[in-house]
Amino acid sequence: MRKIETVEALSALYEDAVPAAIVKVARRLTPLYREWIEGARFCILSTVGPEGVHGSPRGDDGPVVRVEDETTLMMPDWRGNNRLDCLKDIVEDGRVALLFLVPGSNTTVRVNGRAMLTDDEGLRQSFAHKSILPATVIVIEVAEVYTQCAKALLRSGLWARDDRDTVPTVGQILADMSDGEMGGAAYDRDYEKNAKPRMW
């Protein structure tokens, strides 16, 4: 198998980027990019750090991030499994990328930038959901924002399919990884019910 080792060798295999792929890139949140991001309840947060790279799904019952201004996004970190992979990366490196999705739309929006983490009490209070506060808030400085080509979602038929029965469940994976000590059918059956009180 031949390994491609230079950017020049890679570029020789492709044509030039189409003009629309370049002109759509903004260095700030334009009004339409802001509207799109404020309509997104879900995104993938990607980070890089000394231990490698991580990607984490993030979702909320409203906008997944708050648009503070045209160059700043704020994302509450609601308590989850406490692995803290992305949060550790942000503390140690700060480079982030976010991919926003809206159900039913084959468009995605990408944001690249740098992030910092804060436990500022006033800021955490501003995200309060009933009596629950996020543990921390991720503050993201936008370096660039752009739409992503819809072809991947169109090819996959992502929003028109339900393939969940073709893949193992988390309960099955946990049971396999723990020799049956964790997970199983009961985990899958009860997860959503048990998770809701922890979230809200």
mmCIF file of C-alpha atoms in Angstrom:
data_model
loop_
_atom_site.group_PDB
_atom_site.id
_atom_site.type_symbol
_atom_site.label_atom_id
_atom_site.label_comp_id
_atom_site.label_asym_id
_atom_site.label_seq_id
_atom_site.Cartn_x
_atom_site.Cartn_y
_atom_site.Cartn_z
ATOM 1 C CA MET A 1 0.000 0.000 0.000
ATOM 2 C CA ARG A 2 1.451 3.343 -1.043
ATOM 3 C CA LYS A 3 1.529 6.008 1.634
ATOM 4 C CA ILE A 4 0.906 9.604 0.582
ATOM 5 C CA GLU A 5 3.609 11.573 2.368
ATOM 6 C CA THR A 6 3.436 15.121 1.017
ATOM 7 C CA VAL A 7 0.748 17.717 0.481
ATOM 8 C CA GLU A 8 1.942 18.031 -3.111
ATOM 9 C CA ALA A 9 1.359 14.320 -3.735
ATOM 10 C CA LEU A 10 -2.083 14.596 -2.187
ATOM 11 C CA SER A 11 -3.031 17.688 -4.173
ATOM 12 C CA ALA A 12 -2.023 15.966 -7.416
ATOM 13 C CA LEU A 13 -4.849 13.460 -6.888
ATOM 14 C CA TYR A 14 -7.593 16.129 -6.699
ATOM 15 C CA GLU A 15 -8.844 19.081 -8.690
ATOM 16 C CA ASP A 16 -8.852 22.598 -7.232
ATOM 17 C CA ALA A 17 -11.424 23.369 -4.550
ATOM 18 C CA VAL A 18 -14.700 24.610 -6.020
ATOM 19 C CA PRO A 19 -15.170 28.390 -5.564
ATOM 20 C CA ALA A 20 -18.189 27.983 -3.265
ATOM 21 C CA ALA A 21 -16.051 25.972 -0.845
ATOM 22 C CA ILE A 22 -13.799 29.003 -0.395
ATOM 23 C CA VAL A 23 -16.215 31.938 -0.491
ATOM 24 C CA LYS A 24 -18.463 30.495 2.246
ATOM 25 C CA VAL A 25 -15.726 30.735 4.914
ATOM 26 C CA ALA A 26 -16.214 33.569 7.426
ATOM 27 C CA ARG A 27 -13.909 34.735 10.221
ATOM 28 C CA ARG A 28 -16.870 35.733 12.371
ATOM 29 C CA LEU A 29 -20.488 34.750 12.870
ATOM 30 C CA THR A 30 -22.429 36.481 10.132
ATOM 31 C CA PRO A 31 -26.170 36.966 10.831
ATOM 32 C CA LEU A 32 -27.094 33.837 8.844
ATOM 33 C CA TYR A 33 -24.392 31.680 10.443
ATOM 34 C CA ARG A 34 -25.543 32.923 13.835
ATOM 35 C CA GLU A 35 -29.159 32.023 13.021
ATOM 36 C CA TRP A 36 -28.128 28.550 11.912
ATOM 37 C CA ILE A 37 -26.003 27.823 14.981
ATOM 38 C CA GLU A 38 -28.691 29.133 17.336
ATOM 39 C CA GLY A 39 -31.070 26.635 15.723
ATOM 40 C CA ALA A 40 -28.783 23.674 16.432
ATOM 41 C CA ARG A 41 -29.421 21.528 19.503
ATOM 42 C CA PHE A 42 -26.581 19.102 18.723
ATOM 43 C CA CYS A 43 -22.938 19.250 17.726
ATOM 44 C CA ILE A 44 -19.749 17.224 17.806
ATOM 45 C CA LEU A 45 -16.958 18.868 19.814
ATOM 46 C CA SER A 46 -13.485 17.815 18.634
ATOM 47 C CA THR A 47 -10.311 18.585 20.559
ATOM 48 C CA VAL A 48 -6.608 17.813 20.507
ATOM 49 C CA GLY A 49 -4.221 17.379 23.429
ATOM 50 C CA PRO A 50 -1.060 15.639 24.606
ATOM 51 C CA GLU A 51 -2.853 12.277 24.778
ATOM 52 C CA GLY A 52 -4.249 12.528 21.236
ATOM 53 C CA VAL A 53 -7.560 13.665 19.801
ATOM 54 C CA HIS A 54 -11.130 13.353 21.050
ATOM 55 C CA GLY A 55 -14.630 13.873 19.720
ATOM 56 C CA SER A 56 -17.632 14.301 21.993
ATOM 57 C CA PRO A 57 -21.336 14.584 21.120
ATOM 58 C CA ARG A 58 -22.980 17.587 22.776
ATOM 59 C CA GLY A 59 -26.711 18.221 22.959
ATOM 60 C CA ASP A 60 -29.212 20.371 24.830
ATOM 61 C CA ASP A 61 -32.956 20.966 25.003
ATOM 62 C CA GLY A 62 -32.416 24.330 23.318
ATOM 63 C CA PRO A 63 -29.443 25.807 21.466
ATOM 64 C CA VAL A 64 -26.376 23.677 22.190
ATOM 65 C CA VAL A 65 -24.257 26.843 22.412
ATOM 66 C CA ARG A 66 -24.985 30.431 23.344
ATOM 67 C CA VAL A 67 -23.827 33.031 20.840
ATOM 68 C CA GLU A 68 -22.250 35.737 22.980
ATOM 69 C CA ASP A 69 -21.102 37.904 20.075
ATOM 70 C CA GLU A 70 -19.862 37.508 16.509
ATOM 71 C CA THR A 71 -16.635 35.802 17.600
ATOM 72 C CA THR A 72 -17.615 34.053 20.848
ATOM 73 C CA LEU A 73 -19.637 30.914 21.613
ATOM 74 C CA MET A 74 -20.373 29.522 25.074
ATOM 75 C CA MET A 75 -21.175 25.879 25.726
ATOM 76 C CA PRO A 76 -22.333 24.679 29.161
ATOM 77 C CA ASP A 77 -20.780 21.384 30.194
ATOM 78 C CA TRP A 78 -23.592 19.375 31.761
ATOM 79 C CA ARG A 79 -22.416 16.507 33.917
ATOM 80 C CA GLY A 80 -22.050 13.193 32.113
ATOM 81 C CA ASN A 81 -19.732 10.235 32.555
ATOM 82 C CA ASN A 82 -16.862 12.354 33.938
ATOM 83 C CA ARG A 83 -14.202 11.070 31.518
ATOM 84 C CA LEU A 84 -13.355 14.747 30.816
ATOM 85 C CA ASP A 85 -11.354 13.878 27.677
ATOM 86 C CA CYS A 86 -12.275 17.022 25.722
ATOM 87 C CA LEU A 87 -12.131 19.248 28.786
ATOM 88 C CA LYS A 88 -8.593 18.101 29.633
ATOM 89 C CA ASP A 89 -7.579 18.799 26.038
ATOM 90 C CA ILE A 90 -9.025 22.316 26.224
ATOM 91 C CA VAL A 91 -7.099 23.044 29.434
ATOM 92 C CA GLU A 92 -3.858 21.721 27.923
ATOM 93 C CA ASP A 93 -4.149 22.814 24.280
ATOM 94 C CA GLY A 94 -7.281 24.806 23.450
ATOM 95 C CA ARG A 95 -7.728 23.996 19.754
ATOM 96 C CA VAL A 96 -11.316 22.958 19.013
ATOM 97 C CA ALA A 97 -13.592 22.188 16.088
ATOM 98 C CA LEU A 98 -17.371 21.934 16.249
ATOM 99 C CA LEU A 99 -19.722 20.311 13.740
ATOM 100 C CA PHE A 100 -23.326 21.451 14.174
ATOM 101 C CA LEU A 101 -26.254 19.348 12.911
ATOM 102 C CA VAL A 102 -29.972 20.043 12.720
ATOM 103 C CA PRO A 103 -32.308 17.032 12.288
ATOM 104 C CA GLY A 104 -33.770 16.904 8.803
ATOM 105 C CA SER A 105 -31.205 19.301 7.326
ATOM 106 C CA ASN A 106 -28.419 17.861 5.166
ATOM 107 C CA THR A 107 -26.399 21.011 5.801
ATOM 108 C CA THR A 108 -23.838 21.040 8.579
ATOM 109 C CA VAL A 109 -21.936 24.044 9.921
ATOM 110 C CA ARG A 110 -18.349 23.860 11.113
ATOM 111 C CA VAL A 111 -16.600 26.191 13.550
ATOM 112 C CA ASN A 112 -12.858 26.095 14.175
ATOM 113 C CA GLY A 113 -11.215 28.067 16.929
ATOM 114 C CA ARG A 114 -9.690 28.075 20.382
ATOM 115 C CA ALA A 115 -11.410 27.425 23.683
ATOM 116 C CA MET A 116 -10.920 28.000 27.374
ATOM 117 C CA LEU A 117 -12.739 26.501 30.338
ATOM 118 C CA THR A 118 -14.220 28.456 33.262
ATOM 119 C CA ASP A 119 -16.091 27.696 36.458
ATOM 120 C CA ASP A 120 -17.197 31.316 36.860
ATOM 121 C CA GLU A 121 -20.208 31.220 39.174
ATOM 122 C CA GLY A 122 -22.136 34.009 37.476
ATOM 123 C CA LEU A 123 -21.692 32.494 34.046
ATOM 124 C CA ARG A 124 -22.674 29.039 35.281
ATOM 125 C CA GLN A 125 -25.771 30.569 36.924
ATOM 126 C CA SER A 126 -26.766 32.130 33.608
ATOM 127 C CA PHE A 127 -27.174 28.620 32.181
ATOM 128 C CA ALA A 128 -29.181 27.274 35.149
ATOM 129 C CA HIS A 129 -31.810 24.694 34.265
ATOM 130 C CA LYS A 130 -34.215 24.547 37.198
ATOM 131 C CA SER A 131 -31.767 24.132 40.093
ATOM 132 C CA ILE A 132 -29.003 22.481 38.059
ATOM 133 C CA LEU A 133 -25.887 24.327 36.910
ATOM 134 C CA PRO A 134 -23.288 23.152 34.411
ATOM 135 C CA ALA A 135 -20.048 22.071 36.064
ATOM 136 C CA THR A 136 -18.079 24.386 33.773
ATOM 137 C CA VAL A 137 -18.584 26.502 30.659
ATOM 138 C CA ILE A 138 -16.526 26.176 27.475
ATOM 139 C CA VAL A 139 -15.805 29.610 25.969
ATOM 140 C CA ILE A 140 -14.936 29.326 22.266
ATOM 141 C CA GLU A 141 -13.207 32.021 20.230
ATOM 142 C CA VAL A 142 -14.282 31.613 16.602
ATOM 143 C CA ALA A 143 -11.465 31.550 14.033
ATOM 144 C CA GLU A 144 -13.569 30.429 11.068
ATOM 145 C CA VAL A 145 -17.099 29.253 10.344
ATOM 146 C CA TYR A 146 -18.479 27.625 7.214
ATOM 147 C CA THR A 147 -21.075 25.236 5.885
ATOM 148 C CA GLN A 148 -20.039 21.712 4.984
ATOM 149 C CA CYS A 149 -21.018 20.000 1.741
ATOM 150 C CA ALA A 150 -24.284 18.059 2.166
ATOM 151 C CA LYS A 151 -23.174 15.099 0.046
ATOM 152 C CA ALA A 152 -22.123 12.889 2.965
ATOM 153 C CA LEU A 153 -25.526 13.173 4.645
ATOM 154 C CA LEU A 154 -27.307 12.737 1.325
ATOM 155 C CA ARG A 155 -25.298 9.632 0.456
ATOM 156 C CA SER A 156 -25.875 8.083 3.868
ATOM 157 C CA GLY A 157 -29.587 8.917 3.963
ATOM 158 C CA LEU A 158 -28.971 9.791 7.609
ATOM 159 C CA TRP A 159 -32.321 11.359 8.418
ATOM 160 C CA ALA A 160 -34.393 8.884 6.356
ATOM 161 C CA ARG A 161 -33.076 5.729 8.008
ATOM 162 C CA ASP A 162 -33.339 3.870 11.286
ATOM 163 C CA ASP A 163 -30.533 1.320 11.399
ATOM 164 C CA ARG A 164 -30.289 0.933 15.163
ATOM 165 C CA ASP A 165 -31.209 -2.767 15.029
ATOM 166 C CA THR A 166 -28.192 -3.522 12.808
ATOM 167 C CA VAL A 167 -25.566 -2.541 15.392
ATOM 168 C CA PRO A 168 -24.767 -3.645 18.968
ATOM 169 C CA THR A 169 -26.274 -1.664 21.829
ATOM 170 C CA VAL A 170 -24.232 0.081 24.514
ATOM 171 C CA GLY A 171 -25.498 -2.497 26.997
ATOM 172 C CA GLN A 172 -24.148 -5.306 24.813
ATOM 173 C CA ILE A 173 -20.793 -3.563 24.404
ATOM 174 C CA LEU A 174 -20.477 -2.947 28.152
ATOM 175 C CA ALA A 175 -21.344 -6.558 28.927
ATOM 176 C CA ASP A 176 -18.737 -7.741 26.439
ATOM 177 C CA MET A 177 -16.030 -5.409 27.780
ATOM 178 C CA SER A 178 -16.750 -6.221 31.449
ATOM 179 C CA ASP A 179 -17.259 -9.994 31.091
ATOM 180 C CA GLY A 180 -20.906 -9.528 31.979
ATOM 181 C CA GLU A 181 -20.370 -7.473 35.144
ATOM 182 C CA MET A 182 -21.944 -4.339 33.630
ATOM 183 C CA GLY A 183 -24.407 -3.509 30.895
ATOM 184 C CA GLY A 184 -26.730 -6.022 29.314
ATOM 185 C CA ALA A 185 -30.393 -5.745 28.363
ATOM 186 C CA ALA A 186 -31.380 -4.067 31.637
ATOM 187 C CA TYR A 187 -28.870 -1.272 31.007
ATOM 188 C CA ASP A 188 -30.314 -0.597 27.570
ATOM 189 C CA ARG A 189 -33.900 -0.803 28.787
ATOM 190 C CA ASP A 190 -33.460 1.583 31.717
ATOM 191 C CA TYR A 191 -30.817 4.008 30.444
ATOM 192 C CA GLU A 192 -33.037 6.797 29.156
ATOM 193 C CA LYS A 193 -35.292 6.698 32.223
ATOM 194 C CA ASN A 194 -32.326 6.742 34.633
ATOM 195 C CA ALA A 195 -30.410 9.415 32.736
ATOM 196 C CA LYS A 196 -33.152 12.066 32.768
ATOM 197 C CA PRO A 197 -33.031 12.819 36.517
ATOM 198 C CA ARG A 198 -29.240 13.222 36.303
ATOM 199 C CA MET A 199 -29.537 15.627 33.380
ATOM 200 C CA TRP A 200 -32.333 17.810 34.750
#
